[in-house]
PDB file of C-alpha atoms and ligand atoms in Angstrom:
ATOM      1  CA  MET A 819       0.000   0.000   0.000  1.00 48.00           C
ATOM      2  CA  VAL A 820       1.387   3.378  -1.002  1.00 49.00           C
ATOM      3  CA  VAL A 821       1.094   6.022   1.702  1.00 48.00           C
ATOM      4  CA  MET A 822       1.510   9.682   0.832  1.00 51.00           C
ATOM      5  CA  SER A 823       1.071  12.872   2.722  1.00 49.00           C
ATOM      6  CA  VAL A 824      -1.556  15.388   1.654  1.00 52.00           C
ATOM      7  CA  GLY A 825      -0.747  19.069   1.233  1.00 53.00           C
ATOM      8  CA  ASN A 826      -1.372  20.245   4.751  1.00 58.00           C
ATOM      9  CA  GLY A 827       0.839  17.527   6.195  1.00 59.00           C
ATOM     10  CA  SER A 828      -1.655  16.573   8.892  1.00 68.00           C
ATOM     11  CA  MET A 829      -3.268  13.276   7.833  1.00 75.00           C
ATOM     12  CA  PRO A 830      -1.515  10.669   5.667  1.00 79.00           C
ATOM     13  CA  MET A 831      -3.619   9.664   2.622  1.00 80.00           C
ATOM     14  CA  ARG A 832      -4.013   6.061   1.599  1.00 88.00           C
ATOM     15  CA  TRP A 833      -4.458   5.649  -2.157  1.00 92.00           C
ATOM     16  CA  VAL A 834      -6.501   2.790  -3.531  1.00 91.00           C
ATOM     17  CA  GLU A 835      -4.281   0.237  -5.257  1.00 93.00           C
ATOM     18  CA  PRO A 836      -4.603  -0.180  -9.036  1.00 95.00           C
ATOM     19  CA  GLY A 837      -6.076  -3.508 -10.090  1.00 95.00           C
ATOM     20  CA  ARG A 838      -5.464  -6.122 -12.756  1.00 97.00           C
ATOM     21  CA  CYS A 839      -7.911  -8.836 -13.758  1.00 97.00           C
ATOM     22  CA  VAL A 840      -7.517 -11.336 -16.597  1.00 98.00           C
ATOM     23  CA  VAL A 841     -10.555 -12.691 -18.453  1.00 97.00           C
ATOM     24  CA  ASN A 842     -10.678 -16.455 -18.872  1.00 97.00           C
ATOM     25  CA  VAL A 843     -13.269 -16.801 -21.620  1.00 96.00           C
ATOM     26  CA  SER A 844     -13.493 -20.594 -21.701  1.00 93.00           C
ATOM     27  CA  ASP A 845     -14.181 -20.858 -17.949  1.00 92.00           C
ATOM     28  CA  GLY A 846     -16.228 -17.648 -17.771  1.00 93.00           C
ATOM     29  CA  ALA A 847     -13.863 -16.631 -14.999  1.00 96.00           C
ATOM     30  CA  LEU A 848     -12.286 -13.333 -14.002  1.00 97.00           C
ATOM     31  CA  GLU A 849      -8.928 -13.895 -12.336  1.00 97.00           C
ATOM     32  CA  ASN A 850      -8.388 -11.766  -9.248  1.00 96.00           C
ATOM     33  CA  CYS A 851     -12.087 -10.985  -8.837  1.00 97.00           C
ATOM     34  CA  ASN A 852     -13.396 -10.452  -5.318  1.00 96.00           C
ATOM     35  CA  GLY A 853     -17.093 -11.123  -5.872  1.00 96.00           C
ATOM     36  CA  ARG A 854     -19.050 -13.949  -7.449  1.00 97.00           C
ATOM     37  CA  TYR A 855     -22.597 -15.240  -7.747  1.00 97.00           C
ATOM     38  CA  GLU A 856     -24.368 -17.712  -9.958  1.00 97.00           C
ATOM     39  CA  LYS A 857     -27.945 -18.385 -10.916  1.00 98.00           C
ATOM     40  CA  ARG A 858     -29.196 -21.911 -11.426  1.00 98.00           C
ATOM     41  CA  LEU A 859     -32.259 -22.764 -13.456  1.00 98.00           C
ATOM     42  CA  ALA A 860     -34.442 -23.091 -10.325  1.00 98.00           C
ATOM     43  CA  ASP A 861     -33.508 -19.512  -9.356  1.00 97.00           C
ATOM     44  CA  LEU A 862     -35.068 -18.282 -12.608  1.00 97.00           C
ATOM     45  CA  SER A 863     -38.545 -19.715 -12.108  1.00 96.00           C
ATOM     46  CA  GLY A 864     -41.297 -17.382 -13.309  1.00 95.00           C
ATOM     47  CA  LEU A 865     -39.201 -15.548 -15.898  1.00 96.00           C
ATOM     48  CA  TYR A 866     -40.262 -17.691 -18.845  1.00 97.00           C
ATOM     49  CA  ALA A 867     -43.633 -17.780 -20.589  1.00 96.00           C
ATOM     50  CA  ASN A 868     -43.898 -21.566 -20.660  1.00 96.00           C
ATOM     51  CA  GLN A 869     -43.963 -22.776 -17.040  1.00 96.00           C
ATOM     52  CA  MET A 870     -44.598 -26.407 -18.046  1.00 97.00           C
ATOM     53  CA  ALA A 871     -41.517 -26.388 -20.260  1.00 98.00           C
ATOM     54  CA  PHE A 872     -39.594 -24.809 -17.387  1.00 98.00           C
ATOM     55  CA  ASP A 873     -40.713 -27.478 -14.904  1.00 97.00           C
ATOM     56  CA  SER A 874     -39.856 -30.348 -17.227  1.00 97.00           C
ATOM     57  CA  LEU A 875     -36.460 -28.868 -18.129  1.00 97.00           C
ATOM     58  CA  LEU A 876     -35.733 -28.462 -14.422  1.00 97.00           C
ATOM     59  CA  ARG A 877     -36.641 -32.102 -13.761  1.00 97.00           C
ATOM     60  CA  GLU A 878     -34.588 -33.401 -16.682  1.00 97.00           C
ATOM     61  CA  SER A 879     -31.544 -31.173 -16.401  1.00 95.00           C
ATOM     62  CA  GLY A 880     -30.627 -31.428 -12.726  1.00 93.00           C
ATOM     63  CA  ASN A 881     -30.798 -27.675 -12.135  1.00 96.00           C
ATOM     64  CA  PRO A 882     -27.687 -26.493 -14.005  1.00 97.00           C
ATOM     65  CA  VAL A 883     -25.956 -23.139 -13.589  1.00 97.00           C
ATOM     66  CA  VAL A 884     -27.485 -20.826 -16.224  1.00 98.00           C
ATOM     67  CA  TYR A 885     -25.216 -17.847 -15.629  1.00 98.00           C
ATOM     68  CA  SER A 886     -22.486 -16.594 -13.352  1.00 98.00           C
ATOM     69  CA  VAL A 887     -21.120 -13.145 -12.567  1.00 98.00           C
ATOM     70  CA  GLU A 888     -17.627 -12.469 -11.239  1.00 98.00           C
ATOM     71  CA  ASP A 889     -16.699  -8.913 -10.361  1.00 98.00           C
ATOM     72  CA  TYR A 890     -14.062  -6.645  -8.932  1.00 98.00           C
ATOM     73  CA  ARG A 891     -15.445  -4.120  -6.509  1.00 96.00           C
ATOM     74  CA  LEU A 892     -13.581  -2.141  -3.913  1.00 95.00           C
ATOM     75  CA  SER A 893     -16.278   0.320  -2.903  1.00 95.00           C
ATOM     76  CA  SER A 894     -19.742   1.610  -3.700  1.00 96.00           C
ATOM     77  CA  LYS A 895     -18.627   5.235  -3.642  1.00 96.00           C
ATOM     78  CA  PRO A 896     -19.834   7.771  -6.234  1.00 95.00           C
ATOM     79  CA  GLY A 897     -17.120   8.161  -8.852  1.00 95.00           C
ATOM     80  CA  ASP A 898     -15.719   4.657  -8.365  1.00 97.00           C
ATOM     81  CA  LEU A 899     -16.351   1.796 -10.819  1.00 98.00           C
ATOM     82  CA  ILE A 900     -17.341  -1.855 -10.529  1.00 98.00           C
ATOM     83  CA  PHE A 901     -16.382  -4.142 -13.387  1.00 98.00           C
ATOM     84  CA  GLY A 902     -16.635  -7.841 -14.062  1.00 98.00           C
ATOM     85  CA  LEU A 903     -17.477 -10.753 -16.300  1.00 98.00           C
ATOM     86  CA  THR A 904     -20.769 -12.503 -16.976  1.00 98.00           C
ATOM     87  CA  SER A 905     -21.069 -15.903 -18.623  1.00 98.00           C
ATOM     88  CA  MET A 906     -24.355 -17.531 -19.674  1.00 98.00           C
ATOM     89  CA  ALA A 907     -24.896 -21.075 -20.953  1.00 98.00           C
ATOM     90  CA  PRO A 908     -26.777 -21.641 -24.221  1.00 98.00           C
ATOM     91  CA  GLY A 909     -30.278 -23.088 -24.016  1.00 97.00           C
ATOM     92  CA  TYR A 910     -34.006 -22.420 -24.039  1.00 95.00           C
ATOM     93  CA  VAL A 911     -37.174 -22.962 -22.086  1.00 97.00           C
ATOM     94  CA  GLY A 912     -39.822 -23.958 -24.601  1.00 96.00           C
ATOM     95  CA  ASP A 913     -38.893 -21.644 -27.475  1.00 97.00           C
ATOM     96  CA  GLU A 914     -37.506 -18.858 -25.256  1.00 98.00           C
ATOM     97  CA  PHE A 915     -33.762 -18.371 -25.013  1.00 98.00           C
ATOM     98  CA  PHE A 916     -31.886 -18.396 -21.702  1.00 98.00           C
ATOM     99  CA  LEU A 917     -31.769 -14.938 -20.161  1.00 98.00           C
ATOM    100  CA  THR A 918     -30.601 -13.094 -17.075  1.00 98.00           C
ATOM    101  CA  ARG A 919     -33.034 -11.884 -14.455  1.00 97.00           C
ATOM    102  CA  GLY A 920     -32.460  -8.298 -15.538  1.00 97.00           C
ATOM    103  CA  HIS A 921     -32.669  -5.048 -13.594  1.00 98.00           C
ATOM    104  CA  ILE A 922     -32.679  -1.284 -13.599  1.00 98.00           C
ATOM    105  CA  HIS A 923     -30.032   0.436 -11.552  1.00 98.00           C
ATOM    106  CA  ALA A 924     -31.317   1.430  -8.108  1.00 97.00           C
ATOM    107  CA  GLU A 925     -29.777   4.817  -8.886  1.00 97.00           C
ATOM    108  CA  ALA A 926     -31.607   4.712 -12.201  1.00 97.00           C
ATOM    109  CA  ASP A 927     -29.561   7.416 -13.924  1.00 97.00           C
ATOM    110  CA  ARG A 928     -26.386   5.312 -13.841  1.00 97.00           C
ATOM    111  CA  PRO A 929     -25.327   3.846 -17.229  1.00 98.00           C
ATOM    112  CA  GLU A 930     -23.371   0.664 -18.019  1.00 98.00           C
ATOM    113  CA  ILE A 931     -21.009  -0.638 -20.674  1.00 98.00           C
ATOM    114  CA  TYR A 932     -20.962  -4.270 -21.840  1.00 98.00           C
ATOM    115  CA  TYR A 933     -18.275  -5.733 -24.085  1.00 98.00           C
ATOM    116  CA  GLY A 934     -18.717  -9.009 -25.968  1.00 98.00           C
ATOM    117  CA  GLN A 935     -16.052 -11.659 -25.347  1.00 98.00           C
ATOM    118  CA  ASN A 936     -17.597 -14.880 -26.668  1.00 98.00           C
ATOM    119  CA  GLY A 937     -20.751 -16.204 -28.283  1.00 98.00           C
ATOM    120  CA  ASP A 938     -23.819 -14.583 -29.670  1.00 98.00           C
ATOM    121  CA  GLY A 939     -26.232 -12.637 -27.552  1.00 98.00           C
ATOM    122  CA  LEU A 940     -28.511  -9.675 -27.124  1.00 98.00           C
ATOM    123  CA  MET A 941     -29.006  -6.856 -24.679  1.00 98.00           C
ATOM    124  CA  LEU A 942     -32.738  -6.415 -24.294  1.00 98.00           C
ATOM    125  CA  MET A 943     -33.527  -2.953 -22.950  1.00 98.00           C
ATOM    126  CA  GLU A 944     -36.741  -1.256 -21.911  1.00 98.00           C
ATOM    127  CA  SER A 945     -37.361   2.327 -20.888  1.00 98.00           C
ATOM    128  CA  PRO A 946     -39.626   2.933 -17.876  1.00 97.00           C
ATOM    129  CA  ASP A 947     -42.458   3.995 -20.223  1.00 96.00           C
ATOM    130  CA  GLY A 948     -42.214   0.813 -22.267  1.00 97.00           C
ATOM    131  CA  GLU A 949     -39.955   1.525 -25.250  1.00 98.00           C
ATOM    132  CA  SER A 950     -37.931  -1.543 -26.243  1.00 98.00           C
ATOM    133  CA  ARG A 951     -34.471  -1.720 -27.794  1.00 98.00           C
ATOM    134  CA  ILE A 952     -32.315  -4.696 -28.714  1.00 98.00           C
ATOM    135  CA  VAL A 953     -28.552  -4.578 -29.259  1.00 98.00           C
ATOM    136  CA  GLU A 954     -26.857  -7.617 -30.791  1.00 98.00           C
ATOM    137  CA  ILE A 955     -23.558  -8.443 -29.094  1.00 98.00           C
ATOM    138  CA  ARG A 956     -20.756 -10.568 -30.484  1.00 98.00           C
ATOM    139  CA  PRO A 957     -17.066 -10.627 -29.546  1.00 98.00           C
ATOM    140  CA  ARG A 958     -15.610  -7.102 -29.638  1.00 98.00           C
ATOM    141  CA  THR A 959     -19.033  -5.427 -29.669  1.00 98.00           C
ATOM    142  CA  ILE A 960     -19.437  -2.610 -27.159  1.00 98.00           C
ATOM    143  CA  CYS A 961     -22.982  -2.074 -25.915  1.00 98.00           C
ATOM    144  CA  TYR A 962     -23.898   1.172 -24.166  1.00 98.00           C
ATOM    145  CA  VAL A 963     -26.815   0.905 -21.756  1.00 98.00           C
ATOM    146  CA  PRO A 964     -27.880   4.519 -21.144  1.00 98.00           C
ATOM    147  CA  PRO A 965     -29.213   5.860 -17.843  1.00 97.00           C
ATOM    148  CA  PHE A 966     -32.774   4.743 -16.956  1.00 98.00           C
ATOM    149  CA  TRP A 967     -32.943   1.647 -19.175  1.00 98.00           C
ATOM    150  CA  ILE A 968     -33.940  -1.713 -17.716  1.00 98.00           C
ATOM    151  CA  HIS A 969     -31.502  -4.292 -19.120  1.00 98.00           C
ATOM    152  CA  ARG A 970     -31.331  -8.045 -19.451  1.00 98.00           C
ATOM    153  CA  SER A 971     -29.006 -10.199 -21.562  1.00 98.00           C
ATOM    154  CA  VAL A 972     -30.109 -13.139 -23.685  1.00 98.00           C
ATOM    155  CA  ASN A 973     -27.989 -15.951 -25.147  1.00 98.00           C
ATOM    156  CA  VAL A 974     -29.226 -16.574 -28.696  1.00 98.00           C
ATOM    157  CA  GLY A 975     -26.193 -18.654 -29.744  1.00 97.00           C
ATOM    158  CA  HIS A 976     -24.877 -22.172 -29.271  1.00 96.00           C
ATOM    159  CA  GLU A 977     -21.919 -21.319 -27.033  1.00 97.00           C
ATOM    160  CA  ASN A 978     -21.444 -19.617 -23.702  1.00 98.00           C
ATOM    161  CA  PHE A 979     -22.294 -15.945 -24.082  1.00 98.00           C
ATOM    162  CA  VAL A 980     -19.547 -14.052 -22.258  1.00 98.00           C
ATOM    163  CA  MET A 981     -19.291 -10.297 -21.692  1.00 98.00           C
ATOM    164  CA  THR A 982     -17.296  -7.933 -19.543  1.00 98.00           C
ATOM    165  CA  PHE A 983     -19.112  -4.992 -17.989  1.00 98.00           C
ATOM    166  CA  VAL A 984     -18.425  -1.807 -16.058  1.00 98.00           C
ATOM    167  CA  TYR A 985     -20.767   0.543 -14.209  1.00 98.00           C
ATOM    168  CA  PRO A 986     -20.601   3.295 -11.590  1.00 98.00           C
ATOM    169  CA  ALA A 987     -19.980   1.788  -8.166  1.00 98.00           C
ATOM    170  CA  ASP A 988     -22.972   3.499  -6.571  1.00 98.00           C
ATOM    171  CA  SER A 989     -25.487   2.174  -9.167  1.00 98.00           C
ATOM    172  CA  GLY A 990     -27.053  -0.673  -7.207  1.00 97.00           C
ATOM    173  CA  GLN A 991     -29.613  -2.995  -8.807  1.00 97.00           C
ATOM    174  CA  ASP A 992     -33.405  -3.147  -8.599  1.00 97.00           C
ATOM    175  CA  TYR A 993     -34.395  -6.630  -9.771  1.00 95.00           C
ATOM    176  CA  GLU A 994     -38.058  -6.294  -8.837  1.00 96.00           C
ATOM    177  CA  ILE A 995     -38.936  -3.667 -11.425  1.00 97.00           C
ATOM    178  CA  ILE A 996     -39.361  -6.405 -14.051  1.00 97.00           C
ATOM    179  CA  ALA A 997     -41.503  -8.671 -11.858  1.00 96.00           C
ATOM    180  CA  ARG A 998     -43.748  -5.734 -10.919  1.00 96.00           C
ATOM    181  CA  SER A 999     -44.675  -5.351 -14.611  1.00 97.00           C
ATOM    182  CA  GLY A1000     -45.234  -9.049 -15.282  1.00 97.00           C
ATOM    183  CA  GLY A1001     -41.885  -9.311 -17.084  1.00 97.00           C
ATOM    184  CA  MET A1002     -40.289  -7.228 -19.805  1.00 98.00           C
ATOM    185  CA  LYS A1003     -42.463  -6.090 -22.683  1.00 98.00           C
ATOM    186  CA  GLN A1004     -40.720  -8.381 -25.174  1.00 98.00           C
ATOM    187  CA  ARG A1005     -39.608 -11.998 -25.112  1.00 98.00           C
ATOM    188  CA  ILE A1006     -36.847 -13.417 -27.304  1.00 98.00           C
ATOM    189  CA  VAL A1007     -37.772 -16.713 -28.976  1.00 98.00           C
ATOM    190  CA  ARG A1008     -36.367 -19.105 -31.572  1.00 97.00           C
ATOM    191  CA  THR A1009     -37.498 -18.930 -35.154  1.00 96.00           C
ATOM    192  CA  GLU A1010     -37.900 -21.964 -37.412  1.00 91.00           C
ATOM    193  CA  SER A1011     -34.721 -20.990 -39.228  1.00 92.00           C
ATOM    194  CA  SER A1012     -32.911 -21.183 -35.827  1.00 84.00           C
ATOM    195  CA  GLY A1013     -32.583 -17.421 -35.557  1.00 95.00           C
ATOM    196  CA  TRP A1014     -34.301 -15.236 -32.974  1.00 98.00           C
ATOM    197  CA  LYS A1015     -37.192 -12.822 -32.911  1.00 98.00           C
ATOM    198  CA  ALA A1016     -38.851 -10.581 -30.337  1.00 98.00           C
ATOM    199  CA  VAL A1017     -42.486 -11.311 -29.518  1.00 98.00           C
ATOM    200  CA  PRO A1018     -44.869  -9.471 -27.159  1.00 98.00           C
ATOM    201  CA  ASN A1019     -45.055 -10.692 -23.560  1.00 98.00           C
ATOM    202  CA  GLU A1020     -48.748 -11.202 -22.939  1.00 96.00           C
ATOM    203  CA  ASN A1021     -48.361 -10.803 -19.174  1.00 96.00           C
ATOM    204  CA  TYR A1022     -46.780  -7.344 -19.459  1.00 98.00           C
ATOM    205  CA  ARG A1023     -48.439  -4.546 -17.510  1.00 97.00           C
ATOM    206  CA  PRO A1024     -47.266  -1.029 -18.451  1.00 97.00           C
ATOM    207  CA  ARG A1025     -46.051   1.202 -15.642  1.00 97.00           C
ATOM    208  CA  THR A1026     -48.286   4.065 -14.579  1.00 96.00           C
ATOM    209  CA  ALA A1027     -47.324   7.624 -15.432  1.00 95.00           C
ATOM    210  CA  ASP A1028     -46.564   8.151 -11.734  1.00 94.00           C
ATOM    211  CA  ALA A1029     -44.230   5.162 -11.648  1.00 95.00           C
ATOM    212  CA  VAL A1030     -42.441   6.366 -14.790  1.00 96.00           C
ATOM    213  CA  GLN A1031     -42.048   9.807 -13.245  1.00 95.00           C
ATOM    214  CA  ARG A1032     -40.706   8.369  -9.984  1.00 93.00           C
ATOM    215  CA  ILE A1033     -38.183   6.108 -11.713  1.00 94.00           C
ATOM    216  CA  SER A1034     -36.995   8.746 -14.149  1.00 90.00           C
ATOM    217  CA  LYS A1035     -36.639  11.437 -11.483  1.00 81.00           C
ATOM    218  CA  GLY A1036     -38.566  13.863 -13.648  1.00 69.00           C
ATOM    219  CA  VAL A1037     -36.324  13.430 -16.704  1.00 76.00           C
ATOM    220  CA  ALA A1038     -39.035  11.711 -18.783  1.00 61.00           C
TER     221      ALA A1038
HETATM  222 NI1   NI B1285     -26.734  -3.159 -14.749  1.00 74.33          NI
END
Protein backbone atom coordinates (compact mmCIF):
# COMPACT_ATOMS: atom_id res chain seq x y z
CA MET A 1 0.00 0.00 0.00
CA VAL A 2 1.39 3.38 -1.00
CA VAL A 3 1.09 6.02 1.70
CA MET A 4 1.51 9.68 0.83
CA SER A 5 1.07 12.87 2.72
CA VAL A 6 -1.56 15.39 1.65
CA GLY A 7 -0.75 19.07 1.23
CA ASN A 8 -1.37 20.25 4.75
CA GLY A 9 0.84 17.53 6.20
CA SER A 10 -1.65 16.57 8.89
CA MET A 11 -3.27 13.28 7.83
CA PRO A 12 -1.52 10.67 5.67
CA MET A 13 -3.62 9.66 2.62
CA ARG A 14 -4.01 6.06 1.60
CA TRP A 15 -4.46 5.65 -2.16
CA VAL A 16 -6.50 2.79 -3.53
CA GLU A 17 -4.28 0.24 -5.26
CA PRO A 18 -4.60 -0.18 -9.04
CA GLY A 19 -6.08 -3.51 -10.09
CA ARG A 20 -5.46 -6.12 -12.76
CA CYS A 21 -7.91 -8.84 -13.76
CA VAL A 22 -7.52 -11.34 -16.60
CA VAL A 23 -10.56 -12.69 -18.45
CA ASN A 24 -10.68 -16.46 -18.87
CA VAL A 25 -13.27 -16.80 -21.62
CA SER A 26 -13.49 -20.59 -21.70
CA ASP A 27 -14.18 -20.86 -17.95
CA GLY A 28 -16.23 -17.65 -17.77
CA ALA A 29 -13.86 -16.63 -15.00
CA LEU A 30 -12.29 -13.33 -14.00
CA GLU A 31 -8.93 -13.90 -12.34
CA ASN A 32 -8.39 -11.77 -9.25
CA CYS A 33 -12.09 -10.98 -8.84
CA ASN A 34 -13.40 -10.45 -5.32
CA GLY A 35 -17.09 -11.12 -5.87
CA ARG A 36 -19.05 -13.95 -7.45
CA TYR A 37 -22.60 -15.24 -7.75
CA GLU A 38 -24.37 -17.71 -9.96
CA LYS A 39 -27.95 -18.39 -10.92
CA ARG A 40 -29.20 -21.91 -11.43
CA LEU A 41 -32.26 -22.76 -13.46
CA ALA A 42 -34.44 -23.09 -10.33
CA ASP A 43 -33.51 -19.51 -9.36
CA LEU A 44 -35.07 -18.28 -12.61
CA SER A 45 -38.54 -19.72 -12.11
CA GLY A 46 -41.30 -17.38 -13.31
CA LEU A 47 -39.20 -15.55 -15.90
CA TYR A 48 -40.26 -17.69 -18.85
CA ALA A 49 -43.63 -17.78 -20.59
CA ASN A 50 -43.90 -21.57 -20.66
CA GLN A 51 -43.96 -22.78 -17.04
CA MET A 52 -44.60 -26.41 -18.05
CA ALA A 53 -41.52 -26.39 -20.26
CA PHE A 54 -39.59 -24.81 -17.39
CA ASP A 55 -40.71 -27.48 -14.90
CA SER A 56 -39.86 -30.35 -17.23
CA LEU A 57 -36.46 -28.87 -18.13
CA LEU A 58 -35.73 -28.46 -14.42
CA ARG A 59 -36.64 -32.10 -13.76
CA GLU A 60 -34.59 -33.40 -16.68
CA SER A 61 -31.54 -31.17 -16.40
CA GLY A 62 -30.63 -31.43 -12.73
CA ASN A 63 -30.80 -27.67 -12.14
CA PRO A 64 -27.69 -26.49 -14.01
CA VAL A 65 -25.96 -23.14 -13.59
CA VAL A 66 -27.48 -20.83 -16.22
CA TYR A 67 -25.22 -17.85 -15.63
CA SER A 68 -22.49 -16.59 -13.35
CA VAL A 69 -21.12 -13.14 -12.57
CA GLU A 70 -17.63 -12.47 -11.24
CA ASP A 71 -16.70 -8.91 -10.36
CA TYR A 72 -14.06 -6.65 -8.93
CA ARG A 73 -15.44 -4.12 -6.51
CA LEU A 74 -13.58 -2.14 -3.91
CA SER A 75 -16.28 0.32 -2.90
CA SER A 76 -19.74 1.61 -3.70
CA LYS A 77 -18.63 5.24 -3.64
CA PRO A 78 -19.83 7.77 -6.23
CA GLY A 79 -17.12 8.16 -8.85
CA ASP A 80 -15.72 4.66 -8.36
CA LEU A 81 -16.35 1.80 -10.82
CA ILE A 82 -17.34 -1.86 -10.53
CA PHE A 83 -16.38 -4.14 -13.39
CA GLY A 84 -16.64 -7.84 -14.06
CA LEU A 85 -17.48 -10.75 -16.30
CA THR A 86 -20.77 -12.50 -16.98
CA SER A 87 -21.07 -15.90 -18.62
CA MET A 88 -24.35 -17.53 -19.67
CA ALA A 89 -24.90 -21.07 -20.95
CA PRO A 90 -26.78 -21.64 -24.22
CA GLY A 91 -30.28 -23.09 -24.02
CA TYR A 92 -34.01 -22.42 -24.04
CA VAL A 93 -37.17 -22.96 -22.09
CA GLY A 94 -39.82 -23.96 -24.60
CA ASP A 95 -38.89 -21.64 -27.47
CA GLU A 96 -37.51 -18.86 -25.26
CA PHE A 97 -33.76 -18.37 -25.01
CA PHE A 98 -31.89 -18.40 -21.70
CA LEU A 99 -31.77 -14.94 -20.16
CA THR A 100 -30.60 -13.09 -17.08
CA ARG A 101 -33.03 -11.88 -14.46
CA GLY A 102 -32.46 -8.30 -15.54
CA HIS A 103 -32.67 -5.05 -13.59
CA ILE A 104 -32.68 -1.28 -13.60
CA HIS A 105 -30.03 0.44 -11.55
CA ALA A 106 -31.32 1.43 -8.11
CA GLU A 107 -29.78 4.82 -8.89
CA ALA A 108 -31.61 4.71 -12.20
CA ASP A 109 -29.56 7.42 -13.92
CA ARG A 110 -26.39 5.31 -13.84
CA PRO A 111 -25.33 3.85 -17.23
CA GLU A 112 -23.37 0.66 -18.02
CA ILE A 113 -21.01 -0.64 -20.67
CA TYR A 114 -20.96 -4.27 -21.84
CA TYR A 115 -18.27 -5.73 -24.08
CA GLY A 116 -18.72 -9.01 -25.97
CA GLN A 117 -16.05 -11.66 -25.35
CA ASN A 118 -17.60 -14.88 -26.67
CA GLY A 119 -20.75 -16.20 -28.28
CA ASP A 120 -23.82 -14.58 -29.67
CA GLY A 121 -26.23 -12.64 -27.55
CA LEU A 122 -28.51 -9.67 -27.12
CA MET A 123 -29.01 -6.86 -24.68
CA LEU A 124 -32.74 -6.41 -24.29
CA MET A 125 -33.53 -2.95 -22.95
CA GLU A 126 -36.74 -1.26 -21.91
CA SER A 127 -37.36 2.33 -20.89
CA PRO A 128 -39.63 2.93 -17.88
CA ASP A 129 -42.46 4.00 -20.22
CA GLY A 130 -42.21 0.81 -22.27
CA GLU A 131 -39.96 1.53 -25.25
CA SER A 132 -37.93 -1.54 -26.24
CA ARG A 133 -34.47 -1.72 -27.79
CA ILE A 134 -32.31 -4.70 -28.71
CA VAL A 135 -28.55 -4.58 -29.26
CA GLU A 136 -26.86 -7.62 -30.79
CA ILE A 137 -23.56 -8.44 -29.09
CA ARG A 138 -20.76 -10.57 -30.48
CA PRO A 139 -17.07 -10.63 -29.55
CA ARG A 140 -15.61 -7.10 -29.64
CA THR A 141 -19.03 -5.43 -29.67
CA ILE A 142 -19.44 -2.61 -27.16
CA CYS A 143 -22.98 -2.07 -25.91
CA TYR A 144 -23.90 1.17 -24.17
CA VAL A 145 -26.82 0.91 -21.76
CA PRO A 146 -27.88 4.52 -21.14
CA PRO A 147 -29.21 5.86 -17.84
CA PHE A 148 -32.77 4.74 -16.96
CA TRP A 149 -32.94 1.65 -19.17
CA ILE A 150 -33.94 -1.71 -17.72
CA HIS A 151 -31.50 -4.29 -19.12
CA ARG A 152 -31.33 -8.05 -19.45
CA SER A 153 -29.01 -10.20 -21.56
CA VAL A 154 -30.11 -13.14 -23.69
CA ASN A 155 -27.99 -15.95 -25.15
CA VAL A 156 -29.23 -16.57 -28.70
CA GLY A 157 -26.19 -18.65 -29.74
CA HIS A 158 -24.88 -22.17 -29.27
CA GLU A 159 -21.92 -21.32 -27.03
CA ASN A 160 -21.44 -19.62 -23.70
CA PHE A 161 -22.29 -15.94 -24.08
CA VAL A 162 -19.55 -14.05 -22.26
CA MET A 163 -19.29 -10.30 -21.69
CA THR A 164 -17.30 -7.93 -19.54
CA PHE A 165 -19.11 -4.99 -17.99
CA VAL A 166 -18.42 -1.81 -16.06
CA TYR A 167 -20.77 0.54 -14.21
CA PRO A 168 -20.60 3.30 -11.59
CA ALA A 169 -19.98 1.79 -8.17
CA ASP A 170 -22.97 3.50 -6.57
CA SER A 171 -25.49 2.17 -9.17
CA GLY A 172 -27.05 -0.67 -7.21
CA GLN A 173 -29.61 -2.99 -8.81
CA ASP A 174 -33.40 -3.15 -8.60
CA TYR A 175 -34.39 -6.63 -9.77
CA GLU A 176 -38.06 -6.29 -8.84
CA ILE A 177 -38.94 -3.67 -11.43
CA ILE A 178 -39.36 -6.41 -14.05
CA ALA A 179 -41.50 -8.67 -11.86
CA ARG A 180 -43.75 -5.73 -10.92
CA SER A 181 -44.67 -5.35 -14.61
CA GLY A 182 -45.23 -9.05 -15.28
CA GLY A 183 -41.89 -9.31 -17.08
CA MET A 184 -40.29 -7.23 -19.81
CA LYS A 185 -42.46 -6.09 -22.68
CA GLN A 186 -40.72 -8.38 -25.17
CA ARG A 187 -39.61 -12.00 -25.11
CA ILE A 188 -36.85 -13.42 -27.30
CA VAL A 189 -37.77 -16.71 -28.98
CA ARG A 190 -36.37 -19.11 -31.57
CA THR A 191 -37.50 -18.93 -35.15
CA GLU A 192 -37.90 -21.96 -37.41
CA SER A 193 -34.72 -20.99 -39.23
CA SER A 194 -32.91 -21.18 -35.83
CA GLY A 195 -32.58 -17.42 -35.56
CA TRP A 196 -34.30 -15.24 -32.97
CA LYS A 197 -37.19 -12.82 -32.91
CA ALA A 198 -38.85 -10.58 -30.34
CA VAL A 199 -42.49 -11.31 -29.52
CA PRO A 200 -44.87 -9.47 -27.16
CA ASN A 201 -45.05 -10.69 -23.56
CA GLU A 202 -48.75 -11.20 -22.94
CA ASN A 203 -48.36 -10.80 -19.17
CA TYR A 204 -46.78 -7.34 -19.46
CA ARG A 205 -48.44 -4.55 -17.51
CA PRO A 206 -47.27 -1.03 -18.45
CA ARG A 207 -46.05 1.20 -15.64
CA THR A 208 -48.29 4.06 -14.58
CA ALA A 209 -47.32 7.62 -15.43
CA ASP A 210 -46.56 8.15 -11.73
CA ALA A 211 -44.23 5.16 -11.65
CA VAL A 212 -42.44 6.37 -14.79
CA GLN A 213 -42.05 9.81 -13.24
CA ARG A 214 -40.71 8.37 -9.98
CA ILE A 215 -38.18 6.11 -11.71
CA SER A 216 -37.00 8.75 -14.15
CA LYS A 217 -36.64 11.44 -11.48
CA GLY A 218 -38.57 13.86 -13.65
CA VAL A 219 -36.32 13.43 -16.70
CA ALA A 220 -39.04 11.71 -18.78
NI1 LIG B 1 -26.73 -3.16 -14.75
